[in-house]
Amino acid sequence: LEGLSMLRIGVIGVGFMGMTHIEGATSFREDVASGRRVIEGSKLNGGAVAAIATRNEAKRTGDWTSIQGNFGPRGGLNDLSSIKTYADYHDLLAREDLDLVVNALPSQLHPQGTIDALNAGHHTVCEKPLAWSISELDKMIAAAGAWPAASPARAAGRLCACDRPSRYRVLPASSSARTPSGVVIVALSAHANPPAKIDARVNTPINPRVAIY
């Protein structure tokens, strides 16, 4: 990412963590007349959120009052007229002017969303967990390292990182493994939102005891 004066960031998924990423990068001010917060700039030194994608129409209009996480206040009303919004994250990924994509989709969509972003040519930060299996992780690694450079304006090879805020905490009940690509991963047997419950909504069979961070 060296040489870029201002990173243009796209966020896919506007649930609690998507909102957290947007809030962390964006400076808002209250507009008394509209009753909404207006974007006045970026909190980042060299980057700004340029686009978001969510299937929820209310969220695309700036109504985040349905968002409530396990800490912090509930989402509010925002004026998002200064950034581009998309109903389909693939349309956001089709933009060539984005430098970084943050994948904050529901956990069961982390592997595919990250692979889609990497294949579209974007450096990608994925929320935890990265994947539910080593084979999924290897596909993500392959997407990051074997991109055929569809656009001559981009350099081959993308960065793929996991947003793991507790990376320095001692992890209970963990084990390590090496993927065929030679990358060492850590598999945790505990997760705040049990994968079995998450994926039951989409009928996706997974191992409920292992999530790869």
Short mmCIF file of C-alpha atoms in Angstrom, two decimals:
data_model
loop_
_atom_site.label_atom_id
_atom_site.label_comp_id
_atom_site.label_asym_id
_atom_site.label_seq_id
_atom_site.Cartn_x
_atom_site.Cartn_y
_atom_site.Cartn_z
CA LEU A 1 0.00 0.00 0.00
CA GLU A 2 3.03 2.27 -0.13
CA GLY A 3 2.77 5.33 -2.34
CA LEU A 4 -0.96 5.86 -1.87
CA SER A 5 -1.79 9.28 -0.44
CA MET A 6 -5.35 8.43 0.60
CA LEU A 7 -6.71 4.90 0.99
CA ARG A 8 -10.26 4.50 -0.29
CA ILE A 9 -11.97 1.90 1.90
CA GLY A 10 -15.05 -0.19 1.17
CA VAL A 11 -16.93 -1.99 3.96
CA ILE A 12 -19.11 -4.99 3.13
CA GLY A 13 -21.64 -5.89 5.80
CA VAL A 14 -23.13 -3.28 8.13
CA GLY A 15 -23.95 -5.19 11.28
CA PHE A 16 -22.36 -4.40 14.62
CA MET A 17 -18.76 -4.95 13.50
CA GLY A 18 -19.29 -3.25 10.15
CA MET A 19 -20.69 -0.25 11.97
CA THR A 20 -17.74 -0.38 14.39
CA HIS A 21 -15.25 -0.20 11.51
CA ILE A 22 -17.12 2.68 9.88
CA GLU A 23 -17.43 4.56 13.17
CA GLY A 24 -13.75 4.02 13.91
CA ALA A 25 -12.73 5.50 10.57
CA THR A 26 -15.28 8.29 10.19
CA SER A 27 -15.85 11.60 11.94
CA PHE A 28 -19.53 12.54 12.35
CA ARG A 29 -21.20 15.70 13.62
CA GLU A 30 -24.76 16.09 14.85
CA ASP A 31 -27.09 18.01 12.53
CA VAL A 32 -29.91 19.38 14.66
CA ALA A 33 -32.10 20.32 11.70
CA SER A 34 -32.17 16.81 10.19
CA GLY A 35 -31.83 14.84 13.40
CA ARG A 36 -29.04 12.85 11.80
CA ARG A 37 -25.28 12.71 12.10
CA VAL A 38 -23.45 14.09 9.07
CA ILE A 39 -20.06 12.85 7.91
CA GLU A 40 -17.55 15.67 8.25
CA GLY A 41 -14.33 13.83 7.52
CA SER A 42 -12.10 10.90 8.39
CA LYS A 43 -10.48 9.93 11.67
CA LEU A 44 -7.74 8.13 9.76
CA ASN A 45 -4.42 9.60 8.78
CA GLY A 46 -4.42 8.72 5.09
CA GLY A 47 -7.68 6.87 4.55
CA ALA A 48 -11.46 7.21 4.46
CA VAL A 49 -14.53 5.03 3.99
CA ALA A 50 -15.72 5.60 0.42
CA ALA A 51 -18.38 2.89 0.05
CA ILE A 52 -20.46 0.41 2.04
CA ALA A 53 -22.59 -2.57 1.07
CA THR A 54 -25.55 -4.05 2.92
CA ARG A 55 -28.72 -5.82 1.80
CA ASN A 56 -30.70 -3.89 4.42
CA GLU A 57 -32.36 -0.90 2.76
CA ALA A 58 -32.84 1.02 6.02
CA LYS A 59 -29.13 0.72 6.80
CA ARG A 60 -28.25 2.01 3.33
CA THR A 61 -30.30 5.13 4.05
CA GLY A 62 -28.35 5.65 7.29
CA ASP A 63 -30.85 4.18 9.76
CA TRP A 64 -28.64 2.06 12.02
CA THR A 65 -31.00 2.02 15.00
CA SER A 66 -31.46 -1.75 14.59
CA ILE A 67 -27.76 -2.36 15.28
CA GLN A 68 -26.84 -3.27 18.85
CA GLY A 69 -23.68 -5.13 19.78
CA ASN A 70 -22.33 -6.65 22.98
CA PHE A 71 -20.82 -3.31 24.01
CA GLY A 72 -21.25 0.35 23.20
CA PRO A 73 -24.38 2.29 22.24
CA ARG A 74 -27.03 1.29 19.72
CA GLY A 75 -26.63 2.66 16.19
CA GLY A 76 -28.26 5.96 15.31
CA LEU A 77 -29.48 7.93 12.31
CA ASN A 78 -26.85 9.07 9.82
CA ASP A 79 -26.63 11.05 6.62
CA LEU A 80 -24.64 8.82 4.25
CA SER A 81 -25.04 11.01 1.17
CA SER A 82 -21.29 11.57 0.94
CA ILE A 83 -20.44 7.88 0.48
CA LYS A 84 -21.67 5.34 -2.06
CA THR A 85 -23.96 2.56 -0.84
CA TYR A 86 -24.66 -0.80 -2.49
CA ALA A 87 -27.27 -3.51 -1.93
CA ASP A 88 -25.00 -6.19 -3.41
CA TYR A 89 -21.43 -6.35 -2.17
CA HIS A 90 -20.28 -7.67 -5.55
CA ASP A 91 -21.15 -4.28 -7.04
CA LEU A 92 -18.89 -2.61 -4.48
CA LEU A 93 -16.10 -5.08 -5.27
CA ALA A 94 -16.41 -4.24 -8.98
CA ARG A 95 -15.06 -0.74 -8.28
CA GLU A 96 -11.42 -0.34 -9.27
CA ASP A 97 -10.90 2.84 -7.26
CA LEU A 98 -10.99 1.10 -3.86
CA ASP A 99 -7.69 0.33 -2.14
CA LEU A 100 -8.93 -1.75 0.78
CA VAL A 101 -12.04 -3.81 1.56
CA VAL A 102 -13.17 -4.65 5.09
CA ASN A 103 -15.18 -7.87 5.22
CA ALA A 104 -17.69 -7.56 8.07
CA LEU A 105 -20.28 -9.91 6.60
CA PRO A 106 -21.95 -12.52 8.83
CA SER A 107 -19.36 -15.03 10.04
CA GLN A 108 -20.44 -17.88 7.77
CA LEU A 109 -19.76 -15.62 4.77
CA HIS A 110 -16.24 -14.58 5.80
CA PRO A 111 -14.37 -17.09 3.59
CA GLN A 112 -16.35 -16.47 0.39
CA GLY A 113 -16.60 -12.71 0.90
CA THR A 114 -12.84 -12.49 1.41
CA ILE A 115 -12.11 -14.66 -1.62
CA ASP A 116 -14.46 -12.53 -3.72
CA ALA A 117 -12.72 -9.34 -2.55
CA LEU A 118 -9.25 -10.74 -3.22
CA ASN A 119 -10.25 -12.05 -6.64
CA ALA A 120 -11.59 -8.58 -7.47
CA GLY A 121 -8.09 -7.24 -6.77
CA HIS A 122 -8.58 -5.60 -3.38
CA HIS A 123 -6.40 -5.75 -0.29
CA THR A 124 -8.73 -7.20 2.34
CA VAL A 125 -9.18 -7.13 6.10
CA CYS A 126 -11.55 -9.86 7.31
CA GLU A 127 -13.34 -9.88 10.62
CA LYS A 128 -12.73 -12.90 12.83
CA PRO A 129 -13.09 -15.78 12.35
CA LEU A 130 -11.34 -16.08 9.02
CA ALA A 131 -12.69 -19.52 8.17
CA TRP A 132 -14.20 -22.74 9.50
CA SER A 133 -11.69 -25.14 7.96
CA ILE A 134 -8.09 -25.30 6.82
CA SER A 135 -9.24 -25.98 3.24
CA GLU A 136 -11.23 -22.71 3.25
CA LEU A 137 -8.19 -20.88 4.59
CA ASP A 138 -5.99 -22.32 1.86
CA LYS A 139 -8.44 -21.05 -0.76
CA MET A 140 -8.20 -17.58 0.79
CA ILE A 141 -4.40 -17.73 0.78
CA ALA A 142 -4.42 -18.84 -2.86
CA ALA A 143 -6.73 -15.98 -3.81
CA ALA A 144 -4.38 -13.50 -2.14
CA GLY A 145 -1.25 -14.81 -3.80
CA ALA A 146 -2.29 -15.97 -7.25
CA TRP A 147 -4.32 -13.08 -8.59
CA PRO A 148 -3.93 -12.75 -12.41
CA ALA A 149 -3.94 -8.92 -12.37
CA ALA A 150 -7.14 -8.23 -14.32
CA SER A 151 -6.40 -4.51 -14.28
CA PRO A 152 -2.99 -3.16 -15.36
CA ALA A 153 -3.48 -0.32 -12.86
CA ARG A 154 -3.04 -2.77 -9.97
CA ALA A 155 0.04 -4.65 -8.87
CA ALA A 156 -0.26 -8.44 -8.59
CA GLY A 157 -0.62 -9.87 -5.11
CA ARG A 158 -2.86 -8.60 -2.33
CA LEU A 159 -2.65 -8.37 1.42
CA CYS A 160 -5.15 -10.40 3.44
CA ALA A 161 -5.35 -9.77 7.17
CA CYS A 162 -7.63 -10.85 10.00
CA ASP A 163 -8.96 -8.27 12.42
CA ARG A 164 -8.12 -10.01 15.67
CA PRO A 165 -8.28 -7.41 18.50
CA SER A 166 -7.23 -9.90 21.21
CA ARG A 167 -4.21 -11.27 19.40
CA TYR A 168 -1.95 -10.79 22.43
CA ARG A 169 -4.29 -12.45 24.95
CA VAL A 170 -3.56 -15.97 26.15
CA LEU A 171 -6.01 -18.16 24.25
CA PRO A 172 -7.72 -21.06 26.04
CA ALA A 173 -8.02 -24.48 24.45
CA SER A 174 -6.12 -23.75 21.25
CA SER A 175 -4.06 -25.88 18.89
CA SER A 176 -1.84 -25.01 15.94
CA ALA A 177 -1.66 -26.54 12.48
CA ARG A 178 0.22 -25.90 9.26
CA THR A 179 -1.69 -25.56 6.01
CA PRO A 180 -0.44 -27.03 2.72
CA SER A 181 0.64 -23.49 1.84
CA GLY A 182 2.97 -23.49 4.86
CA VAL A 183 1.00 -20.97 6.88
CA VAL A 184 0.61 -21.66 10.59
CA ILE A 185 -2.92 -21.11 11.90
CA VAL A 186 -4.47 -21.35 15.34
CA ALA A 187 -7.74 -23.23 15.80
CA LEU A 188 -9.78 -22.25 18.84
CA SER A 189 -12.25 -24.60 20.45
CA ALA A 190 -14.22 -21.71 21.97
CA HIS A 191 -16.04 -18.88 20.20
CA ALA A 192 -18.31 -16.12 21.47
CA ASN A 193 -20.98 -16.90 18.89
CA PRO A 194 -21.04 -20.69 18.50
CA PRO A 195 -20.59 -21.49 14.79
CA ALA A 196 -23.23 -24.20 14.97
CA LYS A 197 -25.84 -21.62 15.92
CA ILE A 198 -24.68 -19.10 13.33
CA ASP A 199 -24.69 -21.53 10.42
CA ALA A 200 -27.93 -23.28 11.40
CA ARG A 201 -29.71 -20.31 9.82
CA VAL A 202 -28.27 -21.10 6.41
CA ASN A 203 -28.09 -24.90 6.80
CA THR A 204 -24.32 -24.93 6.37
CA PRO A 205 -22.70 -28.02 7.98
CA ILE A 206 -19.54 -27.14 9.90
CA ASN A 207 -17.53 -28.38 12.83
CA PRO A 208 -19.08 -26.45 15.77
CA ARG A 209 -15.92 -26.77 17.85
CA VAL A 210 -13.37 -25.17 15.56
CA ALA A 211 -13.07 -21.68 14.14
CA ILE A 212 -9.83 -20.50 12.53
CA TYR A 213 -8.51 -17.14 13.65
#
